[in-house]
Amino acid sequence: MLLSLRRRSERRETIERLYGAIVAQARLPVFYTPLAVPDTVESRFDLIVLHVYLLFRRLAQDGAGARAIGQGVFDTFVADMDGSLREMGTGDLAVPRRMRAMGEAFYGRAEAYDAALAADNDDVLAAALSRNVYGDAANAEAARKLARYVRGAARALASQDSAAITRGEIHLPMPEE
């Protein structure tokens, strides 16, 4: 019994470290200044989605245990978004509708990023990032730089030790300025 509780506690700590690293990365000022990501609630959401997606993509390579950690990170992401909506004053009746829209946005973006990362050049990825992260404030040069960062972050995660990741240790590169 105590061993089971300890394992759950360790898994929770791992998930919180991973999600914390994702949020910290998505909040780096370099995204909002030199890379010209609009400093809005929507764009901050999109950068978190992007980094959660990159982690999921990496964990998908490592089997059921890693995918379970990925599910825990996703659950933490959902709880964080729910809490954020409530903090921003979204009413109890509107939260489920907004959460459903966020879930659809996550899966739609994940599908677009999968296709874009499978492409041989960064143009498709830059276009997906332009649509999803930049929106109306699209900046082609900044989107290309963000695409190079995303591809580099995917490579960095792919090269990291699976055991380290499942202990909550990830290292994401700094975006170029």
XYZ file of C-alpha atoms in Angstrom:
177
model
C 0.000 0.000 0.000
C 2.701 2.489 0.969
C 4.754 1.556 -2.071
C 1.739 2.212 -4.303
C 1.172 5.620 -2.711
C 4.855 6.449 -3.087
C 4.802 5.520 -6.790
C 1.723 7.673 -7.383
C 3.378 10.555 -5.566
C 6.564 10.167 -7.631
C 4.541 10.010 -10.860
C 2.601 13.165 -9.853
C 5.910 14.965 -9.147
C 7.277 13.856 -12.537
C 4.168 15.098 -14.315
C 4.293 18.426 -12.491
C 7.997 18.876 -13.356
C 7.320 18.149 -17.030
C 4.321 20.449 -17.224
C 6.194 23.144 -15.289
C 9.083 22.942 -17.758
C 6.661 23.255 -20.680
C 4.932 26.301 -19.214
C 8.257 27.931 -18.307
C 9.520 27.398 -21.864
C 6.317 28.782 -23.393
C 6.627 31.902 -21.239
C 10.171 32.768 -22.330
C 10.268 36.448 -23.347
C 12.125 35.584 -26.576
C 8.880 34.194 -28.010
C 7.057 37.474 -27.432
C 9.725 39.960 -28.401
C 12.171 38.839 -31.115
C 9.866 36.064 -32.398
C 6.904 38.464 -32.383
C 4.333 36.064 -30.934
C 1.434 38.286 -29.816
C 1.371 38.525 -26.018
C -2.263 37.472 -25.727
C -4.104 34.775 -23.821
C -4.706 32.929 -27.085
C -1.070 32.985 -28.191
C 0.151 31.928 -24.754
C -2.307 29.023 -24.942
C -0.970 28.139 -28.399
C 2.644 28.105 -27.206
C 1.728 25.805 -24.323
C -0.196 23.559 -26.744
C 2.821 23.503 -29.047
C 5.157 22.406 -26.256
C 2.704 19.846 -24.838
C 2.393 18.450 -28.368
C 6.195 18.209 -28.718
C 6.422 16.303 -25.448
C 3.571 13.951 -26.472
C 5.262 13.325 -29.789
C 8.416 12.314 -27.947
C 6.633 10.167 -25.351
C 4.752 8.288 -28.078
C 8.060 6.636 -29.001
C 8.537 5.057 -25.574
C 5.660 2.694 -24.898
C 2.785 2.507 -22.432
C 4.592 3.849 -19.345
C 5.689 6.997 -21.137
C 2.254 7.432 -22.703
C 0.732 7.220 -19.202
C 2.975 10.091 -18.136
C 1.891 11.946 -21.270
C -1.736 11.414 -20.272
C -0.920 12.815 -16.840
C 0.678 15.885 -18.440
C -2.388 16.308 -20.627
C -4.687 16.021 -17.594
C -2.586 18.651 -15.810
C -2.798 20.887 -18.882
C -6.597 20.514 -18.954
C -6.874 21.289 -15.232
C -4.619 24.335 -15.699
C -6.727 25.626 -18.595
C -9.927 25.040 -16.609
C -8.491 26.973 -13.665
C -7.291 29.765 -15.943
C -10.729 30.148 -17.500
C -12.307 30.387 -14.069
C -9.693 32.931 -12.912
C -10.456 35.053 -15.959
C -14.105 35.108 -14.940
C -15.589 32.531 -17.290
C -18.871 31.398 -15.768
C -19.444 27.833 -14.610
C -21.911 27.171 -17.408
C -19.527 28.381 -20.111
C -16.430 26.511 -18.896
C -17.361 23.104 -20.398
C -18.037 24.662 -23.802
C -14.738 26.562 -23.723
C -12.864 23.453 -22.565
C -14.344 21.434 -25.430
C -13.190 24.135 -27.865
C -9.702 24.041 -26.317
C -9.590 20.268 -26.670
C -10.607 20.483 -30.313
C -7.975 23.177 -30.839
C -5.315 20.977 -29.246
C -6.076 17.951 -31.408
C -6.432 20.037 -34.568
C -3.094 21.697 -33.967
C -1.446 18.367 -33.146
C -2.655 16.963 -36.463
C -1.381 20.025 -38.338
C 2.000 19.896 -36.569
C 2.363 16.151 -37.263
C 1.843 16.756 -40.979
C 4.106 19.804 -40.957
C 6.963 18.066 -39.149
C 6.719 15.196 -41.641
C 7.327 17.668 -44.500
C 10.873 18.052 -45.808
C 11.031 21.823 -45.396
C 9.954 24.406 -42.879
C 7.437 26.173 -45.139
C 4.555 23.871 -44.162
C 5.479 24.106 -40.484
C 5.824 27.904 -40.701
C 2.379 28.091 -42.324
C 0.821 25.977 -39.545
C 2.501 28.094 -36.884
C 1.467 31.276 -38.655
C -2.187 30.163 -38.586
C -2.207 28.789 -35.060
C 0.263 30.869 -33.064
C 0.333 34.187 -34.880
C -3.226 34.335 -36.203
C -4.100 37.816 -37.418
C -0.648 39.071 -36.431
C 1.047 36.710 -38.913
C 4.687 37.505 -39.541
C 6.289 35.233 -42.161
C 9.875 35.762 -41.009
C 9.019 35.197 -37.350
C 6.980 32.091 -38.253
C 9.996 30.661 -40.117
C 12.200 31.285 -37.074
C 9.604 29.648 -34.833
C 9.461 26.706 -37.274
C 13.248 26.268 -36.988
C 12.898 26.327 -33.189
C 10.093 23.730 -33.255
C 12.066 21.402 -35.497
C 15.124 21.842 -33.256
C 13.061 21.239 -30.120
C 11.632 18.049 -31.651
C 15.180 16.859 -32.446
C 16.387 17.793 -28.947
C 13.553 15.869 -27.310
C 14.100 12.874 -29.615
C 17.741 12.682 -28.529
C 16.969 12.753 -24.810
C 17.091 9.640 -22.680
C 13.672 8.056 -22.148
C 14.384 7.258 -18.507
C 15.340 10.873 -17.825
C 12.144 12.139 -19.436
C 10.007 9.748 -17.411
C 11.755 11.114 -14.308
C 10.614 14.590 -15.317
C 13.817 15.844 -16.890
C 13.484 17.531 -20.256
C 15.717 20.035 -21.936
C 14.350 22.316 -24.607
C 16.614 24.577 -26.669
C 16.488 28.342 -26.481
C 14.746 29.888 -29.484
C 16.948 31.998 -31.718
C 16.420 35.705 -31.462
